[in-house]
Short mmCIF file of C-alpha atoms in Angstrom, two decimals:
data_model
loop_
_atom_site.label_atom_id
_atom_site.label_comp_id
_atom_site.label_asym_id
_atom_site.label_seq_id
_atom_site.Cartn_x
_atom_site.Cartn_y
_atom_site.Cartn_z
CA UNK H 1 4.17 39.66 -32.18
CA UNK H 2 2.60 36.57 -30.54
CA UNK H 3 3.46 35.55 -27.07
CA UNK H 4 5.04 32.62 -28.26
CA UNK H 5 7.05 34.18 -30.18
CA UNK H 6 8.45 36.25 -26.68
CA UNK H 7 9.15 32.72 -25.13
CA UNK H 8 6.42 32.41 -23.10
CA UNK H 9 5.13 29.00 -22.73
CA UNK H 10 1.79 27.67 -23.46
CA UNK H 11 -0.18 26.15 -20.42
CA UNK H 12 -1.26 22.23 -20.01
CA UNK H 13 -4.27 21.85 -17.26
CA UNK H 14 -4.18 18.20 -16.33
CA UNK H 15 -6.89 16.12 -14.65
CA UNK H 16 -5.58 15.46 -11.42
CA UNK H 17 -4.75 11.90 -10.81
CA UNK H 18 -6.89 9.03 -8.91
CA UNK H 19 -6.92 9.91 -5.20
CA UNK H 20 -5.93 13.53 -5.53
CA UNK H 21 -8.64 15.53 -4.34
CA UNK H 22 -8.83 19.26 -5.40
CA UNK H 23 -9.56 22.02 -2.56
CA UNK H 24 -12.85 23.34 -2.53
CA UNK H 25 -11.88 26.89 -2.81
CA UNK H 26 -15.69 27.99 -2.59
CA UNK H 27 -16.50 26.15 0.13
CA UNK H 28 -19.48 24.05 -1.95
CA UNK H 29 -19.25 20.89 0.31
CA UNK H 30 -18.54 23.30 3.96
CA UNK H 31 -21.74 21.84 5.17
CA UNK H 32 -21.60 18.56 4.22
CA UNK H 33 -17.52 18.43 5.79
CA UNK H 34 -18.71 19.77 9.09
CA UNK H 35 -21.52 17.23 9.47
CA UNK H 36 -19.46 14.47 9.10
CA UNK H 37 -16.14 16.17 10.83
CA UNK H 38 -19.05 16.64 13.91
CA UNK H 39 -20.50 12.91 13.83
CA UNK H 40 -16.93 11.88 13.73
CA UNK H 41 -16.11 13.95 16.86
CA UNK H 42 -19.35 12.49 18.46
CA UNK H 43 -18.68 9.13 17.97
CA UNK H 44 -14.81 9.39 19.12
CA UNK H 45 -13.88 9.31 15.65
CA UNK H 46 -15.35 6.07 14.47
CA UNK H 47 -15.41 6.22 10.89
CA UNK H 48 -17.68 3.39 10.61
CA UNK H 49 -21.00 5.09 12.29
CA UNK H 50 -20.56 7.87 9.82
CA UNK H 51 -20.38 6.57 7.03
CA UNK H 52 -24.14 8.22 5.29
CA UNK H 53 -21.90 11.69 6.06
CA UNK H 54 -18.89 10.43 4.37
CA UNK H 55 -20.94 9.18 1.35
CA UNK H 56 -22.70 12.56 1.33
CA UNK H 57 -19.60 14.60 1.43
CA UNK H 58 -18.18 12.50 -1.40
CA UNK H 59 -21.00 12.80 -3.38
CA UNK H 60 -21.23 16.92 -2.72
CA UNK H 61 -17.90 16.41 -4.37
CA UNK H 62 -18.81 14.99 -7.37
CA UNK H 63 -21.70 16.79 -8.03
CA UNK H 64 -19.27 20.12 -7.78
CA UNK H 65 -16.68 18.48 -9.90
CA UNK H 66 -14.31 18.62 -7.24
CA UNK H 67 -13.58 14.50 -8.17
CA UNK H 68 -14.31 12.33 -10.75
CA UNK H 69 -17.54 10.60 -10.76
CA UNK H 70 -17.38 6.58 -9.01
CA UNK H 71 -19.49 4.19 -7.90
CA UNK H 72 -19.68 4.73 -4.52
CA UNK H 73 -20.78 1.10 -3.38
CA UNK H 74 -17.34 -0.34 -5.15
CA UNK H 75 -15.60 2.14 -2.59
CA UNK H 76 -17.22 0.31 0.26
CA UNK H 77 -20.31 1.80 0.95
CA UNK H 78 -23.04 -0.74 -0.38
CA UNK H 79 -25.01 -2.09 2.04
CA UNK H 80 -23.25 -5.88 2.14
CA UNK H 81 -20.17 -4.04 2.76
CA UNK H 82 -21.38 -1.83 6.27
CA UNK H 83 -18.63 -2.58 9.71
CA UNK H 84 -21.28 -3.96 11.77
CA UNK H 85 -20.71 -5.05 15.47
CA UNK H 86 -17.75 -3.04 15.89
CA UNK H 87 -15.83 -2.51 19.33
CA UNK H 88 -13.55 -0.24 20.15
CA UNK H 89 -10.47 -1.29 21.53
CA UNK H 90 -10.31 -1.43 25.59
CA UNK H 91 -6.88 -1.61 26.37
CA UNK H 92 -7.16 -4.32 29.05
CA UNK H 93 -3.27 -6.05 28.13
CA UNK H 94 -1.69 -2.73 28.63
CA UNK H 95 -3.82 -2.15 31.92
CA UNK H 96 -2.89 -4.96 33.33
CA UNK H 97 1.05 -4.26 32.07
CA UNK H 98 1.50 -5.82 29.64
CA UNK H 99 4.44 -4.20 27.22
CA UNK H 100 5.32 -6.08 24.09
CA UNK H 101 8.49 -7.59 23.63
CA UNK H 102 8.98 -8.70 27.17
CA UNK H 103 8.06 -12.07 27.18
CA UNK H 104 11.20 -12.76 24.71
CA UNK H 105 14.26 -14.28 26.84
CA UNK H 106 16.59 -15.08 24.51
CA UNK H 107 18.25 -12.81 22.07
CA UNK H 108 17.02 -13.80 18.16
CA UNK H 109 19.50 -14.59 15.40
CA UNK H 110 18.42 -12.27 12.34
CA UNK H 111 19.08 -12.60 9.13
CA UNK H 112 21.51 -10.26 8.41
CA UNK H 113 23.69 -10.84 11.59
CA UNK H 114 24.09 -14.90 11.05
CA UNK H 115 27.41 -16.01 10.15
CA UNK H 116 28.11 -18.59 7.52
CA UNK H 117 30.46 -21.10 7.18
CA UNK H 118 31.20 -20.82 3.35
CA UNK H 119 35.07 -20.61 2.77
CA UNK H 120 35.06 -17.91 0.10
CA UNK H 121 33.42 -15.44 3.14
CA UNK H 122 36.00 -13.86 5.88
#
């Protein structure tokens, strides 16, 4: 007898979709993940000044078919498309005080809690 026969189903394997990204089970990309996890915790995790060890992890991917092959300067890494000049935020407002919402002195009318005058409404 077959094993269909004994009700045993037969198994689909399915790309996995845009954005999904497989684990690396054999650790093929370890070193390329730890040089960019270790710039990242250098730089106070600012993406942007990492961004050669990003591209090489990615690529380390590929090339290991652990994601589908792309263009990696239409996902933002081509030159013209580099963060340049960054700052990182300084928190100077909320230094000085400053706690959102405050400066509002009158209470809002929203949407949803306006009354109309329509006669069919009670």
């Amino acid at each position: 007898m077959s094993s269909r026969s004994m009700g045993a189903s037969q198994q689909v394997v399915k790309p996995p979709q845009r954005g999904i990204f497989p684990l690396d089970h054999f650790a093929d990309c370890k070193q390329s993940m730890e040089h960019y996890l270790g710039c990242l915790k250098d730089h106070k995790d600012r993406h942007n000044e990492c961004s050669e060890f990003s591209r090489g992890y990615l690529e380390c991917r590929m090339e290991n078919g652990l994601m589908s092959r792309e263009n990696l300067d239409e996902m933002g890494y081509a030159e013209e498309k580099r963060v340049k000049g960054a700052k990182e935020y300084d928190y100077a407002k909320e230094k000085a005080g400053f706690t959102a919402g405050k400066h509002i002195s009158r209470e809002s009318e929203w949407w949803f809690l306006k009354r109309s005058n329509k006669d069919w409404e009670n």
